[in-house]
PDB file of C-alpha atoms in Angstrom:
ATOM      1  CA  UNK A 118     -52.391   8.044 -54.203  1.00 50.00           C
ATOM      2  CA  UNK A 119     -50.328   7.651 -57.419  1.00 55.00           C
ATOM      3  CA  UNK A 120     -46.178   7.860 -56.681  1.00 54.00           C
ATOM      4  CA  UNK A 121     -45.530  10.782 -59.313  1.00 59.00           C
ATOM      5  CA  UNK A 122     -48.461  13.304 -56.903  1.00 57.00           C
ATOM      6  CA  UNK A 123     -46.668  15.917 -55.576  1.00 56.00           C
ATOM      7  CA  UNK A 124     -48.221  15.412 -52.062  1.00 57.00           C
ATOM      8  CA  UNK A 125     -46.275  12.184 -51.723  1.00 55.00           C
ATOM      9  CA  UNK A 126     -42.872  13.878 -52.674  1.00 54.00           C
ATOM     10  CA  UNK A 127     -43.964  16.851 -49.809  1.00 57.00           C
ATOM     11  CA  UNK A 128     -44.461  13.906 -47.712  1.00 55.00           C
ATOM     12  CA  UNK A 129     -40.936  12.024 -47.818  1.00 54.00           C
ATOM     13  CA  UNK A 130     -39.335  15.624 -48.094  1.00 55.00           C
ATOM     14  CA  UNK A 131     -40.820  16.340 -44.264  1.00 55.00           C
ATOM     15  CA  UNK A 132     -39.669  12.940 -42.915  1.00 53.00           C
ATOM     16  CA  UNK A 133     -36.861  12.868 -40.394  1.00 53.00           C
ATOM     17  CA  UNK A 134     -33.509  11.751 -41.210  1.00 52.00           C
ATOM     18  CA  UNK A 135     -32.854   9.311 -38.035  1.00 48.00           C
ATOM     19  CA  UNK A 136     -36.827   7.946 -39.334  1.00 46.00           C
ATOM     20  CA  UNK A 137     -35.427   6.843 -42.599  1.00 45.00           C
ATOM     21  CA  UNK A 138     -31.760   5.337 -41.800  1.00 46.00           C
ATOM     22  CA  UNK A 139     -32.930   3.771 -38.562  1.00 46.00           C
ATOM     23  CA  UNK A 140     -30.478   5.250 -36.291  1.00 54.00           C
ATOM     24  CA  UNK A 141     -28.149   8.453 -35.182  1.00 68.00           C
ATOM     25  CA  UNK A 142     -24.578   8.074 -34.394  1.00 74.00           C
ATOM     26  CA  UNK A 143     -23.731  10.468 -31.277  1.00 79.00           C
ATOM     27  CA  UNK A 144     -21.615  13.494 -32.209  1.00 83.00           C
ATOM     28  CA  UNK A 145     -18.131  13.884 -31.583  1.00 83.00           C
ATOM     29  CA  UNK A 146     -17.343  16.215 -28.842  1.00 83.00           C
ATOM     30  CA  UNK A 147     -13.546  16.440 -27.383  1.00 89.00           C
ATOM     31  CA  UNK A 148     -13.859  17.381 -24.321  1.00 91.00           C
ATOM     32  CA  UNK A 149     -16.229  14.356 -23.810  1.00 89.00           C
ATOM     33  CA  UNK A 150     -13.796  12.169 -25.173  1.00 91.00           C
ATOM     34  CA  UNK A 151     -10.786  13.529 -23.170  1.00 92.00           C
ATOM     35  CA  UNK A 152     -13.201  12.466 -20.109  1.00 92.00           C
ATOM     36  CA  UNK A 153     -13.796   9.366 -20.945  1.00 92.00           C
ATOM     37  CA  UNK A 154     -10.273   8.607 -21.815  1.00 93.00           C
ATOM     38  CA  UNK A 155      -9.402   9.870 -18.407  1.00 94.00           C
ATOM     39  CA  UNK A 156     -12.276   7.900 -16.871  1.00 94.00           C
ATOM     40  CA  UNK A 157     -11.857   4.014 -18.098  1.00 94.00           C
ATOM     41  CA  UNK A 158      -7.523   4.742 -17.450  1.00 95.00           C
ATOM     42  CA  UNK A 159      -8.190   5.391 -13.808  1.00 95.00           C
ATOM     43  CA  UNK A 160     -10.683   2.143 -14.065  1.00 93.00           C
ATOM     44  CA  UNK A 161      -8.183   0.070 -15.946  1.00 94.00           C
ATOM     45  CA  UNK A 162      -5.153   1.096 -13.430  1.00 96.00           C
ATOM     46  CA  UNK A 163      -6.470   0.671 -10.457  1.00 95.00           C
ATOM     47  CA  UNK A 164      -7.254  -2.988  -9.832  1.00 96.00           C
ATOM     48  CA  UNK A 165      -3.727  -3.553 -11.047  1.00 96.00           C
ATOM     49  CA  UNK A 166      -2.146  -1.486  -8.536  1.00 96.00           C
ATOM     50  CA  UNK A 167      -4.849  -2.735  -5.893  1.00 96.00           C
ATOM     51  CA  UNK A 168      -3.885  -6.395  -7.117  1.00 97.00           C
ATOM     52  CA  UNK A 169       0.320  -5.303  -6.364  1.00 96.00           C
ATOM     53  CA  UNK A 170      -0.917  -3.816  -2.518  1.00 96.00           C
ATOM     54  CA  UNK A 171      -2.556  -7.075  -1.539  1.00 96.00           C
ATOM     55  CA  UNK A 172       0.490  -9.416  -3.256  1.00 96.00           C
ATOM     56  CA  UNK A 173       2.884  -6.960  -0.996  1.00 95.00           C
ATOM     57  CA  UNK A 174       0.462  -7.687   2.228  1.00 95.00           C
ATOM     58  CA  UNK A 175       0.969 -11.173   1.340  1.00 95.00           C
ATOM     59  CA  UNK A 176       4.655 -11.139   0.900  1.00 93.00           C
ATOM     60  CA  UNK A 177       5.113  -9.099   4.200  1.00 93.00           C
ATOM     61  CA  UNK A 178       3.445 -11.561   6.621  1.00 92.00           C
ATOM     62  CA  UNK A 179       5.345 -14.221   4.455  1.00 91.00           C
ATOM     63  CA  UNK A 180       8.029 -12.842   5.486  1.00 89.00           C
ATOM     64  CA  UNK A 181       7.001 -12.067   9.320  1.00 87.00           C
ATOM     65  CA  UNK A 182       6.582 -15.759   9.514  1.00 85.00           C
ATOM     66  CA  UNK A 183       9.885 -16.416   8.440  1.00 78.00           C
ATOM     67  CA  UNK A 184       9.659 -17.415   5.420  1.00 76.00           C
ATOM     68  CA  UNK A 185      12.962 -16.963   2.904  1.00 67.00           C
ATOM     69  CA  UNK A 186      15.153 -16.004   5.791  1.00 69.00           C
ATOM     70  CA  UNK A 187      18.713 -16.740   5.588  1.00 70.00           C
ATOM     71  CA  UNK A 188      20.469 -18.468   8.834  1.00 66.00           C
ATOM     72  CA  UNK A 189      22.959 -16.257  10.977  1.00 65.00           C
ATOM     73  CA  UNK A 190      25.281 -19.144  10.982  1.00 65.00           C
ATOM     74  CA  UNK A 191      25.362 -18.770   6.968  1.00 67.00           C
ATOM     75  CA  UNK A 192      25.928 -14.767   6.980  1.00 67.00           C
ATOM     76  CA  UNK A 193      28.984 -14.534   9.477  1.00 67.00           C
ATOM     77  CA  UNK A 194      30.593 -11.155   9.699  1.00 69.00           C
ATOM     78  CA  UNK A 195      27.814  -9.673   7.314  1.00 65.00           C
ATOM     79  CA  UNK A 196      25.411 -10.544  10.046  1.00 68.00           C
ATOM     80  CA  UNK A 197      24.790  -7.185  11.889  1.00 71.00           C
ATOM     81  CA  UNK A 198      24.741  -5.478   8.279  1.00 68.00           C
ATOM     82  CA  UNK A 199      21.942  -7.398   6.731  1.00 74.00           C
ATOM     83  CA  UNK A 200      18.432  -6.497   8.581  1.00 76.00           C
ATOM     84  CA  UNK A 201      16.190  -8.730  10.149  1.00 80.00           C
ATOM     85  CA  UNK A 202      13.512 -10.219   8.828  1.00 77.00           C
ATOM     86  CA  UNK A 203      10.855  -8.567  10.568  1.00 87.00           C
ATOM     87  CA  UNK A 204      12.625  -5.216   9.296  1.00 88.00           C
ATOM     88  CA  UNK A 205      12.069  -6.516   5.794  1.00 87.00           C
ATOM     89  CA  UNK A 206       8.572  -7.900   6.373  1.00 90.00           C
ATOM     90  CA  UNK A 207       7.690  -3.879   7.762  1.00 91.00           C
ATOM     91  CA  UNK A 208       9.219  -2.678   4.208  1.00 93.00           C
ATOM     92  CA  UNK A 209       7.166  -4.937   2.257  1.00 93.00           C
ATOM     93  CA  UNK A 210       4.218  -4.039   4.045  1.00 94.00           C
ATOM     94  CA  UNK A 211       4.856  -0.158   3.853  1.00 94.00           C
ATOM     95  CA  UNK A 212       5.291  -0.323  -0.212  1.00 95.00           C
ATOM     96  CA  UNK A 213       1.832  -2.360  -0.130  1.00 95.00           C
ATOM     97  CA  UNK A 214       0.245   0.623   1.648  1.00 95.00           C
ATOM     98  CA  UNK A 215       2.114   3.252  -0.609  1.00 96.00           C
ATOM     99  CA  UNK A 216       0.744   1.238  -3.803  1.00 97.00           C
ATOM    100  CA  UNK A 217      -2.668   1.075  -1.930  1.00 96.00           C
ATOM    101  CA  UNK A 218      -2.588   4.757  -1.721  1.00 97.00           C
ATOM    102  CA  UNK A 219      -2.039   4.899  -5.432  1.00 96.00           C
ATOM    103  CA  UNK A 220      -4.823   2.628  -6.413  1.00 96.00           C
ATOM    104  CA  UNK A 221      -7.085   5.187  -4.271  1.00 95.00           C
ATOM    105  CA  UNK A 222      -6.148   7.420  -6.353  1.00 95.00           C
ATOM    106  CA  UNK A 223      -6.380   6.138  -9.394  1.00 95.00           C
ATOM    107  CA  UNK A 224      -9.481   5.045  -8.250  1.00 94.00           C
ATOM    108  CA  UNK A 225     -12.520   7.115  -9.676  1.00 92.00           C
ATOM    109  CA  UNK A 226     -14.539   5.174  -7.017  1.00 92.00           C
ATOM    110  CA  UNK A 227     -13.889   6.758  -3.640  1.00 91.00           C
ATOM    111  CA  UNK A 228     -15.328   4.168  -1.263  1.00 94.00           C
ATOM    112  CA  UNK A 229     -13.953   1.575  -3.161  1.00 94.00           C
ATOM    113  CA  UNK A 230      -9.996   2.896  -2.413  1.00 94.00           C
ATOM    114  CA  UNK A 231     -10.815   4.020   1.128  1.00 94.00           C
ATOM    115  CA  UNK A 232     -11.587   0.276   1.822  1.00 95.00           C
ATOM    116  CA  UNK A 233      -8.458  -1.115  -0.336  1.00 95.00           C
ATOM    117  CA  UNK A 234      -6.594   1.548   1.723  1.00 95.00           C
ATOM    118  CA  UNK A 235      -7.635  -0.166   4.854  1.00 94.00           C
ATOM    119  CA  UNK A 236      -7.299  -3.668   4.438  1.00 94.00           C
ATOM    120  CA  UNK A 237      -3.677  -2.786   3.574  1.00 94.00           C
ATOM    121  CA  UNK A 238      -2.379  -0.099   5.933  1.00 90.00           C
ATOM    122  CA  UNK A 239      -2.793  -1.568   8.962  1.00 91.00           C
ATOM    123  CA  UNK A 240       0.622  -2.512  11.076  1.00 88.00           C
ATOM    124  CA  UNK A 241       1.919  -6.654  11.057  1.00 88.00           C
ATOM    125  CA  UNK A 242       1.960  -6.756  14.963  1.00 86.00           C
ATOM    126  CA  UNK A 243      -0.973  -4.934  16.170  1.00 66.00           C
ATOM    127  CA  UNK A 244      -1.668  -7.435  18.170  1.00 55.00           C
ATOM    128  CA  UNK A 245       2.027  -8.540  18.948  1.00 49.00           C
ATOM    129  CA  UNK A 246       2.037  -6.536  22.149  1.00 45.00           C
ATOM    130  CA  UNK A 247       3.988  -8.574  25.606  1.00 44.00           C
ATOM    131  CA  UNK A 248       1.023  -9.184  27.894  1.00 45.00           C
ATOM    132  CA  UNK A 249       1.176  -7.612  30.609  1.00 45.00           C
ATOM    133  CA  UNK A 250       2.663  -9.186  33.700  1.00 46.00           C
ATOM    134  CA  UNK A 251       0.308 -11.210  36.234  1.00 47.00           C
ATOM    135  CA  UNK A 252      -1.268  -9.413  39.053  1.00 46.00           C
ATOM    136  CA  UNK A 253       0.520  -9.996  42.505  1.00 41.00           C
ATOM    137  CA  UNK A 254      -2.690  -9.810  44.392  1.00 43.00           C
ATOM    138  CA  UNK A 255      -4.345 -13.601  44.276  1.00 46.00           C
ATOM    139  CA  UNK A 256      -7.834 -14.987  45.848  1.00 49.00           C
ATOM    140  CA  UNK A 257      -6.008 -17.685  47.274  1.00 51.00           C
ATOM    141  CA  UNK A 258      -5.572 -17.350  51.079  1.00 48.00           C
ATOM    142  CA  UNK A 259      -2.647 -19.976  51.259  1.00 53.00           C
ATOM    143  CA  UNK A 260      -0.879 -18.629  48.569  1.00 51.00           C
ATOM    144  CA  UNK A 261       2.735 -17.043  49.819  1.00 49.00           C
ATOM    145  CA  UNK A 262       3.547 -13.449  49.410  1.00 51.00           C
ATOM    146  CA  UNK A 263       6.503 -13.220  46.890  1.00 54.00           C
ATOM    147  CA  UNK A 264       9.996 -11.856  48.663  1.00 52.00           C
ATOM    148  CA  UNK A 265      11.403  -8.705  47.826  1.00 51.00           C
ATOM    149  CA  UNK A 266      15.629  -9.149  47.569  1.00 53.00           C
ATOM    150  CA  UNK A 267      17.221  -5.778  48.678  1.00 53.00           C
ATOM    151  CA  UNK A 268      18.995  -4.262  45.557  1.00 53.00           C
ATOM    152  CA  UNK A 269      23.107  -4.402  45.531  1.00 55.00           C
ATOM    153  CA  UNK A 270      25.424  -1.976  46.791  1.00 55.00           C
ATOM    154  CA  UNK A 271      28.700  -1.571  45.189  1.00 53.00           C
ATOM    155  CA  UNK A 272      31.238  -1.680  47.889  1.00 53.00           C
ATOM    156  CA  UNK A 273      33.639   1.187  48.154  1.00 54.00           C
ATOM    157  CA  UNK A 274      36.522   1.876  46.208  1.00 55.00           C
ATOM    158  CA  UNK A 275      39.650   0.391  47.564  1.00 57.00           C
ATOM    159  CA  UNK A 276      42.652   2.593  46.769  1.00 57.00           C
ATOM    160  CA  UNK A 277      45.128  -0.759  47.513  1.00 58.00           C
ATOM    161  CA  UNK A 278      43.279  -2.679  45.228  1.00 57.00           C
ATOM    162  CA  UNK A 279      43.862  -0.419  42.485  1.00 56.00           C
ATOM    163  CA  UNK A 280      47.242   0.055  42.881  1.00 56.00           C
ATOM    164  CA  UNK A 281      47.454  -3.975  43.078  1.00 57.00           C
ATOM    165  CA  UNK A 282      45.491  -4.385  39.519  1.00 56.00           C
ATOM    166  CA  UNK A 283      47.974  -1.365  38.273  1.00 55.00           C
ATOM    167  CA  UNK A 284      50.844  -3.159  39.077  1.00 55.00           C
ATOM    168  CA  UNK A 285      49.974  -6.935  37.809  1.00 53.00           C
ATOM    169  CA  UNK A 286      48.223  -6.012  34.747  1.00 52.00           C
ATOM    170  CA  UNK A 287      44.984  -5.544  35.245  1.00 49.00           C
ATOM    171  CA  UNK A 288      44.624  -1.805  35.589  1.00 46.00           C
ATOM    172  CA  UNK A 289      43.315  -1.140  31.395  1.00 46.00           C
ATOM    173  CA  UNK A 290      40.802  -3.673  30.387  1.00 48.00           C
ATOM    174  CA  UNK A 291      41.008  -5.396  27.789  1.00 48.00           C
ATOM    175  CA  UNK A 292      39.163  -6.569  24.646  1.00 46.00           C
ATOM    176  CA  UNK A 293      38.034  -9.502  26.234  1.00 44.00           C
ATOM    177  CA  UNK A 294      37.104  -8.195  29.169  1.00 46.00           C
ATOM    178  CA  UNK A 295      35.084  -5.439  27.392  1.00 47.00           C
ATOM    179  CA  UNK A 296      32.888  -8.107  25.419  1.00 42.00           C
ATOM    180  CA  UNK A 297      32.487 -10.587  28.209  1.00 42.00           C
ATOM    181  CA  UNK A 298      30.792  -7.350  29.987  1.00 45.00           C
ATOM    182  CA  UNK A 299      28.713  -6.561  27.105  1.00 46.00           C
ATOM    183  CA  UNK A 300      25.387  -8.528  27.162  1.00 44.00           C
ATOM    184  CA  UNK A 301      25.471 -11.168  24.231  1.00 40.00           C
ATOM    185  CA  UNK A 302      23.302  -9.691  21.431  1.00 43.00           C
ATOM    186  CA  UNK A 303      23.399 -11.986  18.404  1.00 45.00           C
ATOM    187  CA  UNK A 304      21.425 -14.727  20.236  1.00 46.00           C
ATOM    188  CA  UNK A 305      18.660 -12.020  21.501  1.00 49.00           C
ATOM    189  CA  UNK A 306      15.620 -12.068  19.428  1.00 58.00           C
ATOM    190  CA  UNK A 307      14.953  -8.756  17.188  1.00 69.00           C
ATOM    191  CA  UNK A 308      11.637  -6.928  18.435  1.00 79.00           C
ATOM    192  CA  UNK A 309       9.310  -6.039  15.597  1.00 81.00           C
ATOM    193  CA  UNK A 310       9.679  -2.653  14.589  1.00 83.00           C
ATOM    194  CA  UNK A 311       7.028  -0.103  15.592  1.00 86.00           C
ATOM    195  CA  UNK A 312       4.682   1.393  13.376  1.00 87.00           C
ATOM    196  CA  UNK A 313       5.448   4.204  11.316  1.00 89.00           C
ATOM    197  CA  UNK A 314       4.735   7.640  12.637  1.00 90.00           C
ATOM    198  CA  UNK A 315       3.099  10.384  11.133  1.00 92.00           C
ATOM    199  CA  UNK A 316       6.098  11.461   9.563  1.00 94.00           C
ATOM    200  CA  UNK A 317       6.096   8.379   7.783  1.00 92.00           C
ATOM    201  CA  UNK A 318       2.543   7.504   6.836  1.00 93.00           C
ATOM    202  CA  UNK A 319       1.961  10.936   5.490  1.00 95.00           C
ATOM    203  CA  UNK A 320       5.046  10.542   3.157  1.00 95.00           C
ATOM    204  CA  UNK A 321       3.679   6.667   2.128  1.00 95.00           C
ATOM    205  CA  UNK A 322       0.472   8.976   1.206  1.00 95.00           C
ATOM    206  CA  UNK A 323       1.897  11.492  -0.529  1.00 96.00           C
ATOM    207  CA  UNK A 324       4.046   9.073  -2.040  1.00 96.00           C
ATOM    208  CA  UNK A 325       0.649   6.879  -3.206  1.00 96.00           C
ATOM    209  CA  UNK A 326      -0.468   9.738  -4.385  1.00 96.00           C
ATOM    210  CA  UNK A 327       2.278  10.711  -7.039  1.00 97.00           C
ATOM    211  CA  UNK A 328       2.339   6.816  -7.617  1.00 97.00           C
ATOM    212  CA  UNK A 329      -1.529   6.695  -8.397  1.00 96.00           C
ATOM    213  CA  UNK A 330      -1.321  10.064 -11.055  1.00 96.00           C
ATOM    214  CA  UNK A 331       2.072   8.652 -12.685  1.00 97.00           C
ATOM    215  CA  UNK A 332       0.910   5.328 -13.628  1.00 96.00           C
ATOM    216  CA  UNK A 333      -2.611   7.186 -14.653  1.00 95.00           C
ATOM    217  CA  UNK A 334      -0.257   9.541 -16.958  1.00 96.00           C
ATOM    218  CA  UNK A 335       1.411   6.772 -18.750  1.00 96.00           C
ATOM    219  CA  UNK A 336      -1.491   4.664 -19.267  1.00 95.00           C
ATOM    220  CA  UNK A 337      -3.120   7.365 -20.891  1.00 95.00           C
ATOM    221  CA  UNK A 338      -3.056   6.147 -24.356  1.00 95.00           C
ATOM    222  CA  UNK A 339      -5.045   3.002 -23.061  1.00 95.00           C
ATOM    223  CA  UNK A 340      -7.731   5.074 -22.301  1.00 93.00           C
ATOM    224  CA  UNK A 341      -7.538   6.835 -25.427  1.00 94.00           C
ATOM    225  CA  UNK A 342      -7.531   3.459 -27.712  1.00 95.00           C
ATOM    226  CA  UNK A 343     -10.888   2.186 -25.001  1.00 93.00           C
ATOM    227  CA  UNK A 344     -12.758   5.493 -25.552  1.00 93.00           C
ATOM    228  CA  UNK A 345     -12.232   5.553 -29.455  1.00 93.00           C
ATOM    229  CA  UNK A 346     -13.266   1.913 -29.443  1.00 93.00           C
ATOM    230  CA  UNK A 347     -16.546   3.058 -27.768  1.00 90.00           C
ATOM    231  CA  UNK A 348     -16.948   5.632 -29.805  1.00 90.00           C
ATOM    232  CA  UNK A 349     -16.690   3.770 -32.893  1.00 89.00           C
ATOM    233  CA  UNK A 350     -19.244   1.100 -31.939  1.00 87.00           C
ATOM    234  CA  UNK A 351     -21.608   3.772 -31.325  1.00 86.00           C
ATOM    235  CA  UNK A 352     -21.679   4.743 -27.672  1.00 86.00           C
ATOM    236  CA  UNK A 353     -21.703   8.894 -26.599  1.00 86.00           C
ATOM    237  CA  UNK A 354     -18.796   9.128 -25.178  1.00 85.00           C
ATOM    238  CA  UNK A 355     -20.531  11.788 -22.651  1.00 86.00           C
ATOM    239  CA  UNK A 356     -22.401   9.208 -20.998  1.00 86.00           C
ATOM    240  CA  UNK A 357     -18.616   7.430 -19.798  1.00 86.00           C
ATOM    241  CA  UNK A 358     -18.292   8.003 -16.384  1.00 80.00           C
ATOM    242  CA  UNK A 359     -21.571  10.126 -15.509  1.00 78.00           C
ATOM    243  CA  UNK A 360     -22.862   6.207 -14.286  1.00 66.00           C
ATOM    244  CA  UNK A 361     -23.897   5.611 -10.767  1.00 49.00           C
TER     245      UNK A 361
END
């Protein structure tokens, strides 16, 4: 068939753009590309506040172990208004599970922030509970019953004895007398604090939860830049996010 018959022109008139350039770039579509902006944020934010819960975790039982804590003898008078280190260790461990709660929801994958959310929440001393004391009841026949010490009775007031400490002094205590009464509390070790209540964990979720939309909101334009980047090399921006 020569090149000038008019069959050949129909021909190459009929054939398919995408046949003769060898490809198709995807169309354009805005709402598309507002998703997938929206999509790779969330997945770019959320292993960097996941990364921040787990480095608090780690700080907190740091600091349960003692770890950076100043000696009473070095504080002095600021002693009782500097908290103790198991107080601190608790607040380190609460902003982990607040930033946990944020990488949830940041998180497009749901299973994946339920399980961040917890390996982090759970309290330092679950399993810091006193044991309980040892039964009194023992399989050893030879073994001797423990004795029970009637409890002391005050003895009656003495109206003499009053007049007596009125008269040499001793009627109005004094300072001295009121601390030496006072069980000694600077030597007594600080109990770990309890767990937070409901109160508390539902404001460290709701408090995740601003966290996680915040940081999503600000990081926006990241998202924008990645999904223009795809977009440019050629990928349909409808298909960002839709994968299983």
């Amino acid at each position: 068939m020569r090149s000038d018959d008019p069959r050949a022109k129909r021909g190459e008139k009929a054939k398919p753009r995408i046949w003769a350039s060898g490809g198709q770039r995807p169309p354009f579509d805005l709402r598309a590309f507002g998703r997938a902006s929206l999509h790779l944020t969330r997945e770019g934010m959320a292993p960097l506040l996941a990364w921040a819960a787990r480095a608090g975790r780690k700080a907190a039982i740091s600091v349960k172990s003692g770890k950076g804590r100043i000696p009473a003898g070095k504080l002095g008078r600021a002693e009782r208004f500097v908290p103790s280190h198991l107080r601190v260790a608790a607040w380190i461990k609460n902003l982990g599970a607040t930033l946990a709660h944020a990488s949830a929801t940041a998180d497009p994958d749901v299973k994946r922030g339920n399980a961040l959310v917890a390996e982090i929440e759970p309290h330092l001393w679950a399993d810091s509970d006193p044991a309980p004391p040892p039964a009194l009841a023992t399989k050893d026949p030879d073994a001797v019953a423990p004795v029970v010490l009637a409890e002391p009775t005050t003895p009656a007031d003495d109206p003499l004895a009053s007049i007596r400490g009125d008269l040499g002094g001793d009627g109005a205590p004094t300072k001295a007398k009121k601390a030496a009464s006072r069980p000694h509390a600077a030597g007594a070790p600080s109990a770990p604090p309890a767990p937070p209540g409901p109160v508390a964990a539902g404001a460290i979720q709701v408090s995740g939860y601003l966290i996680g939309w915040a940081v999503t909101i600000l990081a926006l334009p990241y998202g924008l830049a990645r999904a223009l980047w795809a977009f440019a090399k050629g990928q349909d921006l409808r298909t960002i996010g839709t994968e299983d």
